[in-house]
Short mmCIF file of C-alpha atoms in Angstrom, two decimals:
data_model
loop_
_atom_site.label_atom_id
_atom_site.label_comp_id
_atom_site.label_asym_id
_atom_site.label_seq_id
_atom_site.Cartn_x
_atom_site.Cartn_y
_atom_site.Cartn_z
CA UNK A 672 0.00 0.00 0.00
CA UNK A 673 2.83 2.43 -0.36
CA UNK A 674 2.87 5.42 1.93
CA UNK A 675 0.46 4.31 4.52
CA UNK A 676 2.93 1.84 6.65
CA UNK A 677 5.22 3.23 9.28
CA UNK A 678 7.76 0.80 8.63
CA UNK A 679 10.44 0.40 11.34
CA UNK A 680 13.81 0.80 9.38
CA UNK A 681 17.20 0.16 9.51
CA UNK A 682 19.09 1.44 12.81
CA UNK A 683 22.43 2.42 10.49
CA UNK A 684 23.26 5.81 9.96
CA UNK A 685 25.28 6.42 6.75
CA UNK A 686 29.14 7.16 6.18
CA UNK A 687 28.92 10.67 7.94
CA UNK A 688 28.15 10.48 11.11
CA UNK A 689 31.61 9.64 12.71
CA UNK A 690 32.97 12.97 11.41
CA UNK A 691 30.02 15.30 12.21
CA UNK A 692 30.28 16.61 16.06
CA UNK A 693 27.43 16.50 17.97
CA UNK A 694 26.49 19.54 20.49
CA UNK A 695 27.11 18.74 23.48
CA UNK A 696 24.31 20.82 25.36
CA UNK A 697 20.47 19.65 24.55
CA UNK A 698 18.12 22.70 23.24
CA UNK A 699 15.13 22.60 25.23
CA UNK A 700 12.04 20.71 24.13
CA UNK A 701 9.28 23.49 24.44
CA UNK A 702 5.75 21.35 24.64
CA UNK A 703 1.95 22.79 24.13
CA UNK A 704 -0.71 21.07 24.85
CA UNK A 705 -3.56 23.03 25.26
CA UNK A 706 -6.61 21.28 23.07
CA UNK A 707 -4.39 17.89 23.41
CA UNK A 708 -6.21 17.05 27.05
CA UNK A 709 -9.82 17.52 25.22
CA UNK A 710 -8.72 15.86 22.03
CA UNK A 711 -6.95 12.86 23.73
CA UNK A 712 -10.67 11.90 25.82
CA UNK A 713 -13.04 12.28 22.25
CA UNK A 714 -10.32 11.00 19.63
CA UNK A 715 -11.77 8.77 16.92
CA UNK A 716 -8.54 8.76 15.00
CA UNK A 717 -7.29 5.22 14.21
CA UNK A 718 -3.66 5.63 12.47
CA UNK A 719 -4.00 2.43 10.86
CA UNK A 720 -1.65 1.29 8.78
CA UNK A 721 -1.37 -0.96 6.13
CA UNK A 722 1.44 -2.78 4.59
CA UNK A 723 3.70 -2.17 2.13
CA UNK A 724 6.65 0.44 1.25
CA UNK A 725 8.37 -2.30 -1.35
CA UNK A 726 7.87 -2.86 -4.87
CA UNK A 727 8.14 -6.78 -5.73
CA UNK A 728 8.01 -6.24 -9.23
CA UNK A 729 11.47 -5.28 -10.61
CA UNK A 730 11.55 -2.43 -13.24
CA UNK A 731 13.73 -1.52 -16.30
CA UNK A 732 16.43 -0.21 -14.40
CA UNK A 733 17.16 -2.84 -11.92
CA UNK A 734 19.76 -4.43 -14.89
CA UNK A 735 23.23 -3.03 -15.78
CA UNK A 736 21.67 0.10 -17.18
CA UNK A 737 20.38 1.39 -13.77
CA UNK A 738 21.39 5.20 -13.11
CA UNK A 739 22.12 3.89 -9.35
CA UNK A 740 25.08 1.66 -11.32
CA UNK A 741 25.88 3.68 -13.67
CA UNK A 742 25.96 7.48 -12.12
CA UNK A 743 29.33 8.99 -11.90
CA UNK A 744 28.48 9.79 -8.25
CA UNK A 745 27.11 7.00 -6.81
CA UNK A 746 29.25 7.63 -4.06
CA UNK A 747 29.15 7.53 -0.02
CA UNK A 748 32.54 9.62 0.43
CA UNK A 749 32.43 12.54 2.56
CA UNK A 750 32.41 16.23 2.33
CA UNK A 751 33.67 18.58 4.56
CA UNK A 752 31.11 19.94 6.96
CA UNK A 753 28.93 22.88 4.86
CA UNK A 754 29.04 26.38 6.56
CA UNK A 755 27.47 29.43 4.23
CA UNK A 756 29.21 32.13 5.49
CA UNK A 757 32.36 30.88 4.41
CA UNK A 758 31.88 28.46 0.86
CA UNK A 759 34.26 29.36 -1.40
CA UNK A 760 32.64 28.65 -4.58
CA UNK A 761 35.19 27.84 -6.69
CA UNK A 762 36.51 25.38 -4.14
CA UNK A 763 33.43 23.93 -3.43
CA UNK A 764 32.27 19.97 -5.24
CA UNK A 765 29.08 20.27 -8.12
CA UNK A 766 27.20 17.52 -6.31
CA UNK A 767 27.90 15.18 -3.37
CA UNK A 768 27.18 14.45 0.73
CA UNK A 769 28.36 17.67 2.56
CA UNK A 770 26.74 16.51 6.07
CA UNK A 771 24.78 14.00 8.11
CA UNK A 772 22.07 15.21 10.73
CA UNK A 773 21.84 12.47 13.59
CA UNK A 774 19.76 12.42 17.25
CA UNK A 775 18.38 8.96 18.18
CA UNK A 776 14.94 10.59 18.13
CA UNK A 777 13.15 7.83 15.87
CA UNK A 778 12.17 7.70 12.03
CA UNK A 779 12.82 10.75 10.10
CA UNK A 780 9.28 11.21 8.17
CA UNK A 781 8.82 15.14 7.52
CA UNK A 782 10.85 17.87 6.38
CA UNK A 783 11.01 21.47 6.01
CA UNK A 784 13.59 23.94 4.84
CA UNK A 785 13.17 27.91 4.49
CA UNK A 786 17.11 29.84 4.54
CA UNK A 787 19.24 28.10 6.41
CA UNK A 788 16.79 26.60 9.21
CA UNK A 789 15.44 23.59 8.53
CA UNK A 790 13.00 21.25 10.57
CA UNK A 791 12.85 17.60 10.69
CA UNK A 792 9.67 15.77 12.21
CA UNK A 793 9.81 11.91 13.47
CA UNK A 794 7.88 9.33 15.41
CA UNK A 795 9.32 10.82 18.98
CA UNK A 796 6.82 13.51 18.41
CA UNK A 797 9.56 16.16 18.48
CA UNK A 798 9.88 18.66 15.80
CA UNK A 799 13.99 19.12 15.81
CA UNK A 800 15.13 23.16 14.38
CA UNK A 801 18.87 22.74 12.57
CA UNK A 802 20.56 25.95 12.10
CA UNK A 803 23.82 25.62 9.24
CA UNK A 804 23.36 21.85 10.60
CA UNK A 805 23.60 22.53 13.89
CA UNK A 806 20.90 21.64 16.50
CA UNK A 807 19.48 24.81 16.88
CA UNK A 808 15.67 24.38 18.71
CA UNK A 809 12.96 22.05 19.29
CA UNK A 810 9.44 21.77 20.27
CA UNK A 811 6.99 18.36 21.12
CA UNK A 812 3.90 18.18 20.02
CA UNK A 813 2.42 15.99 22.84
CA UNK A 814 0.96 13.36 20.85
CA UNK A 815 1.06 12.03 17.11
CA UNK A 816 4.19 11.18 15.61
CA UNK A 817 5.18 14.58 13.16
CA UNK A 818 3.88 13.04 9.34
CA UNK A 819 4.06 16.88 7.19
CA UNK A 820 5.48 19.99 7.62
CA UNK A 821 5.11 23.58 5.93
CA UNK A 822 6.00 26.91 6.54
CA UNK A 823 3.75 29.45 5.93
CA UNK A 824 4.95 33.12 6.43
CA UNK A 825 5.71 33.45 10.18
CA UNK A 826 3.86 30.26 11.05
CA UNK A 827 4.93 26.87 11.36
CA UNK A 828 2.05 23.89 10.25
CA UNK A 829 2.49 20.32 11.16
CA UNK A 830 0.34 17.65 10.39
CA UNK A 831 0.00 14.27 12.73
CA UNK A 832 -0.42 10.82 12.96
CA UNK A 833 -3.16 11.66 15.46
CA UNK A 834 -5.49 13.19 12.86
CA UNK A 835 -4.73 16.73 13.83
CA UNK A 836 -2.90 19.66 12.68
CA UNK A 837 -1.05 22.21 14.92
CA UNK A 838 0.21 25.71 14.30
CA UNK A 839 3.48 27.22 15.73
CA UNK A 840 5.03 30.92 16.03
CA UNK A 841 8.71 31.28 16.45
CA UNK A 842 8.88 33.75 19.67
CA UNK A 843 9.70 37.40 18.67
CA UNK A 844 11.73 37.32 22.16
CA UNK A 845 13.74 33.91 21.69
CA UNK A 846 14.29 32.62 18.23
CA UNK A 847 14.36 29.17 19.87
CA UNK A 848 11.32 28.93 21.40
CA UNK A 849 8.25 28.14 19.08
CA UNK A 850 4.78 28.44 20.53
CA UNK A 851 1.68 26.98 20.17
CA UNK A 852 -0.72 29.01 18.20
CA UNK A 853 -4.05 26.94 17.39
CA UNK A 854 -5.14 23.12 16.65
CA UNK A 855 -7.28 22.19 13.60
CA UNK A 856 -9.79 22.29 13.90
CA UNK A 857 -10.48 24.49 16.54
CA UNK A 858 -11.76 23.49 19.73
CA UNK A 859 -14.58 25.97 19.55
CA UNK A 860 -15.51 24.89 16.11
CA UNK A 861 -15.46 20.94 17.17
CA UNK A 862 -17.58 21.91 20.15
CA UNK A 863 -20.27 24.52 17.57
CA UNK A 864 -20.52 21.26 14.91
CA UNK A 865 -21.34 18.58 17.26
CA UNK A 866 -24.50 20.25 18.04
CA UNK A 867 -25.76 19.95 14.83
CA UNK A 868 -26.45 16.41 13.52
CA UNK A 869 -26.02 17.17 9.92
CA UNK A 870 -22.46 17.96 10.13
CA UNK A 871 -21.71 13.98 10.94
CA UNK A 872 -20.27 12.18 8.04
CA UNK A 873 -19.90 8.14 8.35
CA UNK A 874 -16.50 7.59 8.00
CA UNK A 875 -17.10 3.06 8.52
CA UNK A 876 -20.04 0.83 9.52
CA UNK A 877 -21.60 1.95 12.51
CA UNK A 878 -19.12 4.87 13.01
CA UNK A 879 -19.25 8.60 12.60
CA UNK A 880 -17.40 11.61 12.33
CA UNK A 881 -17.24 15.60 12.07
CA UNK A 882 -16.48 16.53 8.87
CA UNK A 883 -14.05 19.11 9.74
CA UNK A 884 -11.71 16.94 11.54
CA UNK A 885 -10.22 14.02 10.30
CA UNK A 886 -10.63 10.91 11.18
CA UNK A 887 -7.44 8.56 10.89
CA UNK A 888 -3.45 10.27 10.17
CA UNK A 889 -2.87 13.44 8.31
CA UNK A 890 0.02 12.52 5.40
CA UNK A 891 0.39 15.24 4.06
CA UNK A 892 -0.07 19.17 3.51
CA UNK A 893 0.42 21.70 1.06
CA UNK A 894 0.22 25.28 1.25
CA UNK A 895 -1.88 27.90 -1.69
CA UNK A 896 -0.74 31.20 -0.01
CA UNK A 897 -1.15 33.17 -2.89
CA UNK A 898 -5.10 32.50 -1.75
CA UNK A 899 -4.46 32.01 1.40
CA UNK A 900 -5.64 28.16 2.03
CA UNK A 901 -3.42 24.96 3.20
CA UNK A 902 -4.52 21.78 2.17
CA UNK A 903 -4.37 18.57 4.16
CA UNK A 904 -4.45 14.85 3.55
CA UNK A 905 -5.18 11.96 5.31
CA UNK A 906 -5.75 8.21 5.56
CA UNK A 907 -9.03 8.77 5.86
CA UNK A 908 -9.74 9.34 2.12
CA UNK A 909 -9.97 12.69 2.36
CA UNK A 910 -8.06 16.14 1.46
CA UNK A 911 -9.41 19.37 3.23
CA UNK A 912 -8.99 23.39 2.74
CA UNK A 913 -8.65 25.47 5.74
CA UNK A 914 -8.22 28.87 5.46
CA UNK A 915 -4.95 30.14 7.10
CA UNK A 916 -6.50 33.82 8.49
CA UNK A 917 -9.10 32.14 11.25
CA UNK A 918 -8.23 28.23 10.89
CA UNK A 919 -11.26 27.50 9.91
CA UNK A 920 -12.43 24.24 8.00
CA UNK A 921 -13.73 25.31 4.20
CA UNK A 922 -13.95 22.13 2.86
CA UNK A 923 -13.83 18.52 3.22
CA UNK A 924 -13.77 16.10 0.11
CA UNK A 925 -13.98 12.14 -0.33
CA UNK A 926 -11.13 12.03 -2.72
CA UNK A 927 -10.44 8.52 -3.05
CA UNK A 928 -11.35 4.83 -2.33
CA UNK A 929 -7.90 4.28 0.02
CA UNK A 930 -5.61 6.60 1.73
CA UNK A 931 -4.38 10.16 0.45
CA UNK A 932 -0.18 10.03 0.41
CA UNK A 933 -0.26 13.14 -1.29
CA UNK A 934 -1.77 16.61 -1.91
CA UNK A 935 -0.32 19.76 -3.83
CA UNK A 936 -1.82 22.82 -4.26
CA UNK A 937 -0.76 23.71 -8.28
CA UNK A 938 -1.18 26.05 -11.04
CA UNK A 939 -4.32 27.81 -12.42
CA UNK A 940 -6.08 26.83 -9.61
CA UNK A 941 -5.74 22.87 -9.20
CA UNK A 942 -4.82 21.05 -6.54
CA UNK A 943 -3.74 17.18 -7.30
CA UNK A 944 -4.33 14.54 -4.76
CA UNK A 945 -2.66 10.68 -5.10
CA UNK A 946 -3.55 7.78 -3.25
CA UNK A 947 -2.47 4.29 -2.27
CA UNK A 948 -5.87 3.45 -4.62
CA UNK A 949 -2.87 3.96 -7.39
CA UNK A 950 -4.78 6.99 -8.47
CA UNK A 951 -3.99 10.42 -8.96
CA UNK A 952 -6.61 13.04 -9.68
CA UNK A 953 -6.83 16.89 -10.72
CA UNK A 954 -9.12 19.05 -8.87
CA UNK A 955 -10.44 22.45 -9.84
CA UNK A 956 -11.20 25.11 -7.04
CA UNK A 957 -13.93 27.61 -7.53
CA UNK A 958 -15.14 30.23 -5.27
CA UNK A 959 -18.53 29.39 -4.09
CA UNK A 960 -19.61 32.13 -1.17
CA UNK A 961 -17.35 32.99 1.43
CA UNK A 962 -16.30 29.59 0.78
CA UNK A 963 -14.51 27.30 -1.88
CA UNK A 964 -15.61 24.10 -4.14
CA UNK A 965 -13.20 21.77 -6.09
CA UNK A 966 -15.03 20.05 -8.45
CA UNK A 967 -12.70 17.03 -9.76
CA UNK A 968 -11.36 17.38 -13.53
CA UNK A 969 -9.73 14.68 -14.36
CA UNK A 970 -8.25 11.53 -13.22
CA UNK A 971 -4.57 11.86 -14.79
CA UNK A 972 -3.88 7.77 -13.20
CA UNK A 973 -4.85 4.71 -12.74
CA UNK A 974 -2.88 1.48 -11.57
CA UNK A 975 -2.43 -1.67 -8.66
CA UNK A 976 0.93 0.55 -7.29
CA UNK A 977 -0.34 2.79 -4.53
CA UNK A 978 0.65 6.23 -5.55
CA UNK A 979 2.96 7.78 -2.34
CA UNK A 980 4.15 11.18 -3.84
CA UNK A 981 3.27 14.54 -5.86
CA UNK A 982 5.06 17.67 -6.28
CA UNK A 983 4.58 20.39 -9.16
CA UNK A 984 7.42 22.09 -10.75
CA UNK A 985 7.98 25.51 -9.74
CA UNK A 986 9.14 26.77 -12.92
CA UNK A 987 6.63 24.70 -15.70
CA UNK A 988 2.98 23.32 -15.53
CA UNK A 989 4.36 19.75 -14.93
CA UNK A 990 2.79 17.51 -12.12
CA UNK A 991 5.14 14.27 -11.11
CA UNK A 992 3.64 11.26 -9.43
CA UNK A 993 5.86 8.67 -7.79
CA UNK A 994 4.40 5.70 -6.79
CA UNK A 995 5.31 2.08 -5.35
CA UNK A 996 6.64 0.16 -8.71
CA UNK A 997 9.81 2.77 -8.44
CA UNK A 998 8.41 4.76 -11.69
CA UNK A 999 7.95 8.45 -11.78
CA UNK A 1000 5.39 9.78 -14.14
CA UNK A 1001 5.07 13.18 -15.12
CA UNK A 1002 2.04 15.38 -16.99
CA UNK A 1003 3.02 19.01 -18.41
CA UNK A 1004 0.77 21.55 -19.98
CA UNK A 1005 -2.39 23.62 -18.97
CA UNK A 1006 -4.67 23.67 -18.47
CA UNK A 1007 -5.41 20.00 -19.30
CA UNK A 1008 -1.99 18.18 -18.68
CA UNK A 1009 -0.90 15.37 -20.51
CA UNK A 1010 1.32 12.26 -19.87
CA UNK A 1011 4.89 13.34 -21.03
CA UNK A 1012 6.56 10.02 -19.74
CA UNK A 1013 8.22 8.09 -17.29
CA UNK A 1014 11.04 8.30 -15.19
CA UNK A 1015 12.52 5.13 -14.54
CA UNK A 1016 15.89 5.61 -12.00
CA UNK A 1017 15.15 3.20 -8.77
CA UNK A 1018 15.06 -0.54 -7.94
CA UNK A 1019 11.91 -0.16 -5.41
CA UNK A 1020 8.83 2.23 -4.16
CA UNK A 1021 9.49 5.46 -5.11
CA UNK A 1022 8.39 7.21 -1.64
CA UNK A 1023 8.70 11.29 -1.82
CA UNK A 1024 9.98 14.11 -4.78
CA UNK A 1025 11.22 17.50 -4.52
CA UNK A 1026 11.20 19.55 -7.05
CA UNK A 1027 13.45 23.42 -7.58
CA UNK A 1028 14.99 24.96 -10.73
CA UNK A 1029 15.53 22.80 -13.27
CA UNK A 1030 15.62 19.42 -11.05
CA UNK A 1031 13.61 16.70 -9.61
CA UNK A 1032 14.71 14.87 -7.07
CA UNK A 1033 13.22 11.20 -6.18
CA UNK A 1034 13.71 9.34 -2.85
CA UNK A 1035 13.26 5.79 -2.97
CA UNK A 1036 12.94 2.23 -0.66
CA UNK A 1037 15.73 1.15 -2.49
CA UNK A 1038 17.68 4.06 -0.04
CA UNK A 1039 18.94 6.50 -3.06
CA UNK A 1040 17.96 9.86 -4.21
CA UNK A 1041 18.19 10.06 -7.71
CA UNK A 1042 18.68 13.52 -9.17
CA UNK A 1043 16.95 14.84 -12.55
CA UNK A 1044 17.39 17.57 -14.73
CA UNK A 1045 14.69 19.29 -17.11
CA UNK A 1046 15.06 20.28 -20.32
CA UNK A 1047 12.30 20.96 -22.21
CA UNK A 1048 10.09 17.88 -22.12
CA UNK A 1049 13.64 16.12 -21.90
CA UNK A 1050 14.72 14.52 -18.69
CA UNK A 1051 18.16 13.61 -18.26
CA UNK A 1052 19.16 11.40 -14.98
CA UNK A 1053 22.69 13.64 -13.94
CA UNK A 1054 23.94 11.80 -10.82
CA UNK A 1055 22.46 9.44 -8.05
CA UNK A 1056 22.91 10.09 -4.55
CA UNK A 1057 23.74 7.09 -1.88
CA UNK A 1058 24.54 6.79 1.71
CA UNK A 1059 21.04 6.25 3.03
CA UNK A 1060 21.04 2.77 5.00
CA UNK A 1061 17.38 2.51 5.02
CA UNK A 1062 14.58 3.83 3.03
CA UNK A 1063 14.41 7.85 1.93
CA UNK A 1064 11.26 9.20 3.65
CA UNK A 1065 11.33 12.89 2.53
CA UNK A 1066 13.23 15.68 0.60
CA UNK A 1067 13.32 19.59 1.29
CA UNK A 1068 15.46 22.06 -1.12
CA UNK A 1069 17.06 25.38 -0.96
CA UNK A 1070 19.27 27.56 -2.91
CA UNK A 1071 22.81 27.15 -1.94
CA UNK A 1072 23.50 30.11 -0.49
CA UNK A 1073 27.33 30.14 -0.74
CA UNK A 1074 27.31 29.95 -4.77
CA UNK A 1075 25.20 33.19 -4.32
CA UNK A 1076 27.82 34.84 -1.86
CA UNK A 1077 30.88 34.21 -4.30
CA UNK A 1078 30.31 36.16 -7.82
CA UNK A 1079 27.10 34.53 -8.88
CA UNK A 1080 28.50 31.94 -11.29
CA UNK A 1081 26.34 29.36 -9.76
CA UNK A 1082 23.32 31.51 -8.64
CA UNK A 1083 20.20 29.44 -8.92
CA UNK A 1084 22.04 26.14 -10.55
CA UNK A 1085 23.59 24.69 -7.44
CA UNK A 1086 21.17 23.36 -4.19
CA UNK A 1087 21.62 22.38 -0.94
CA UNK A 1088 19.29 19.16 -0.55
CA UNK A 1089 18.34 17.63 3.14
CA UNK A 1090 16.91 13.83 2.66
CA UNK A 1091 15.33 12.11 5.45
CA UNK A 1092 15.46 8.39 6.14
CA UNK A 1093 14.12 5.86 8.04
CA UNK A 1094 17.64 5.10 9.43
CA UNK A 1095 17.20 8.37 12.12
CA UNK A 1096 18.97 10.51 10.37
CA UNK A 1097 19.27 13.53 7.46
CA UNK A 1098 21.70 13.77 5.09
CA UNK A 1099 22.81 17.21 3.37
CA UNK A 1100 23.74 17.44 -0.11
CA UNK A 1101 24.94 19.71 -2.67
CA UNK A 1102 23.47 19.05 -5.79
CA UNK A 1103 24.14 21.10 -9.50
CA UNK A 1104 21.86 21.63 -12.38
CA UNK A 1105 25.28 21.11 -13.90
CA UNK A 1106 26.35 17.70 -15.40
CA UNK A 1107 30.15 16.80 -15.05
CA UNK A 1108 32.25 18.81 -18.39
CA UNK A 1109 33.13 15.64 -19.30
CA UNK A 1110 29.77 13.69 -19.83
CA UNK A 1111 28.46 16.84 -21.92
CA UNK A 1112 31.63 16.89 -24.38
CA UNK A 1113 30.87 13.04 -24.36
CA UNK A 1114 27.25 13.49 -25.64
CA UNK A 1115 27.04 10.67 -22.91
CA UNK A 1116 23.53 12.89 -21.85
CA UNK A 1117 21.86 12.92 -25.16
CA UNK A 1118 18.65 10.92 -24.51
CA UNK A 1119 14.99 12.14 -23.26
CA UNK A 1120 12.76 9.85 -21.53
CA UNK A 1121 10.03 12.47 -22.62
CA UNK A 1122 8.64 10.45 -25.57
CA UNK A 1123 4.41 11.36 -26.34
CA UNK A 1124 1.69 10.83 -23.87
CA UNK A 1125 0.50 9.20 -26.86
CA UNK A 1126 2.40 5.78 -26.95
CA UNK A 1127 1.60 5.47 -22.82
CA UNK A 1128 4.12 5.38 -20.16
CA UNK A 1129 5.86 1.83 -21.55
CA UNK A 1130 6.38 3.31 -24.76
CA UNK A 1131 6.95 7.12 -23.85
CA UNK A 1132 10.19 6.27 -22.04
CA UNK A 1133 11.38 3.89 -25.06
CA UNK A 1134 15.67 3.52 -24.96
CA UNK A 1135 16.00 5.96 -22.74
CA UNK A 1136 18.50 5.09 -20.25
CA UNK A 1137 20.64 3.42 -23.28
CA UNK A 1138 20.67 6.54 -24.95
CA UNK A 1139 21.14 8.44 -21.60
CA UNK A 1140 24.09 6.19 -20.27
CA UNK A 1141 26.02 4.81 -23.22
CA UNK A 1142 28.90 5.53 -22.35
CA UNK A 1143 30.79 1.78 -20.08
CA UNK A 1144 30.33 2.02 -16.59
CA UNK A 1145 34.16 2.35 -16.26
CA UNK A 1146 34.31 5.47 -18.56
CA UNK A 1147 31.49 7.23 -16.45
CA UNK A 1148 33.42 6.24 -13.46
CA UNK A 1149 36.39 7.78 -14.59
CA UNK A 1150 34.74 10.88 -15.82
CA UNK A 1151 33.36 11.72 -12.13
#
């Protein structure tokens, strides 16, 4: 089933971790629990899970052609440890493992990055603040391991195995210290809707249900600031819109016949949902009142592999879907996408993308992040990231500050990439738009996996990764 299990992973933590020192003094854990007291005695949240993160069907690039063989940086060796302030750009590696992020807090499952903070959520409950990968902060929840995170502005949203969703507020006195803002839904609005029958929706057999709270883990959340909404998923079939000004519940629609994995709010007003169903659908919001409507459009997939992870591009109308046979799929073009093809780079479930500039990024079961560039409709696979000792949960991007700081020359093309695993621990990365001088004088980067929607995904991708990676394993090798 993809996303939905919890799966307890390996307990390694990479090829990092021996040079990274730890701080030796523990930020305080700041904990909030307000509505938790109330919410704890009237739950009807189940966080079930069901099984499955693994593909056990093997695709095309499980053989000798596999990117994860053939990448000129399928690699594990270090990095020195990245600091900003002083990267000297010309001195600094394209793409490869700067850092490693460790505290024997549980399963990494939720990420967030915005300048050089970035917050990590796992099954201890604790949200963890890293400051130029340093442990900076940290604040507990008090229940529901931490499954989403996204920063909105000067407010922090998390999303919970317990159903809920809290809001945070760094403290204007103490940059550390994040307070509790709000729950949602709000107490008050739980305790106004219970009065009235009508707003009970059956949610099983002989079991009911507000409809502005949901009823089993939240999975996922994406923000539409522009109009001022977050969107949540859940397990329990269902995506909602709350409206950020007064938390209030908008919206609340059946989406799919099995769990939501993921929800993004897009372009020209659509919001995509997948779903361990192994479907992914388009939605259209409207205004309807002083609320909203969205009306579903289009069902853009339809297959047995649960569908774990969507993210939009945030320079083209292109929509990628990973799912648990270890394919990406992609659509492009508004305001009716179409397939454009198939990304095929890992050996198992593809479990959560990031997208920034000109790249993709895929985290996979199979414990590699493989890295993608855009051209066009063209997608080329440029390098394949390893070090991972158990499955990669969740991605976050940022620009890399320090090619900003020194003349520019890599402004915008070079990232700094955080990856989450179920091994405990985040890894940071530095990752170019740039392939290595060598593979582009080689042509060894000709190929597009971008074939027409036309010919469906099988046929779409074609040769690809022959054309792609032609060059022998030991000449790519040798190249990086």
């Amino acid at each position: 089933m993809g996303e939905r299990k919890d799966s307890s992973g390996g307990s390694g933590h990479g090829a990092m971790h021996a040079n990274v020192p730890m701080p030796h003094s523990d930020p305080l854990i700041h904990q909030s629990s307000a509505d938790d007291d109330y919410y704890a005695r009237h739950s009807s949240s189940s966080a079930t899970a069901s099984s499955g993160y693994y593909s056990d069907h093997p695709t095309a690039a499980s053989g000798d052609s596999s990117p994860f063989v053939m990448s000129p940086w399928h690699q594990s060796a270090p990095y020195p440890p990245y600091d900003p302030a002083s990267a000297d750009a010309a001195a600094l590696p394209c793409t490869g493992l700067i850092g490693s992020l460790v505290r024997e807090e549980g399963h990494i499952y939720s990420l967030a990055a915005i300048g050089d903070l970035l917050y990590t959520g796992s099954d201890s409950k604790n949200i963890r603040v890293w400051k130029n990968q340093k442990d900076f902060a940290g604040f507990k929840s008090g229940s529901g391991l931490v499954k989403a995170i996204v920063i909105a502005a000067d407010r922090i949203f998390t999303g919970h195995q317990d159903g809920r969703i809290r809001a945070w507020r760094v403290s204007p006195k103490d940059a550390t210290v994040h307070k509790r803002i709000g729950t949602l839904p709000r107490l008050k609005d739980v305790l106004r809707s219970s009065l009235n029958p009508s707003n009970y929706v059956e949610i099983r057999r002989n079991r009911s249900a507000l409809w502005i709270r949901h009823s089993d883990a939240i999975s996922c959340l994406s923000l539409n600031e522009e109009q001022g909404l977050l969107y949540s998923g859940s397990w329990d079939k269902t995506f909602k819109a709350w409206r950020i000004s007064d938390s209030k519940c908008l919206e609340s629609v059946v989406a799919h016949d099995d769990a939501v994995n993921s929800v993004v709010a897009a372009f020209d007003g659509l919001v995509f949902t997948g779903s361990a169903d192994g479907t992914v659908k388009m939605w259209r919001r409207e205004k309807q009142g002083k609320g909203t409507k969205h009306t579903l459009v289009q069902t853009l997939l339809k297959q047995e592999f649960a569908v774990n992870s969507l993210v939009v591009s945030p320079t083209a109308p292109i929509v990628y879907c990973g799912s648990s046979d270890g394919l990406v799929n992609f659509w492009e073009g508004e305001p009716h996408p179409t397939h454009g093809g198939v990304l095929r780079g890992h050996k198992m479930a593809v479990l959560c993308l990031s997208a920034a500039g000109s790249l993709l990024l895929s985290g996979s079961a199979d414990k590699t992040i493989c890295v993608w560039r855009r051209d066009g409709a063209a997608h080329t696979c440029l390098s394949v990231l390893s070090g991972h000792s158990s499955p990669v949960k969740c991605l976050a991007m940022e620009t890399d500050a320090g090619s900003e700081e020194n003349g520019g020359s890599y402004a915008a093309a070079r990232w700094i990439v955080y990856s989450g695993s179920l091994d405990k621990s985040v890894k940071v990365w530095r990752v170019s738009e740039k392939a290595p001088l060598e593979l582009e004088q080689s042509g060894a980067y000709r190929g597009s996996n971008s074939g027409g929607s036309s010919d469906g995904p099988e046929q779409a991708y074609g040769g690809a990764v022959g054309q792609e990676f032609e060059m022998p394993v030991e000449q790519l090798r040798a190249a990086a």
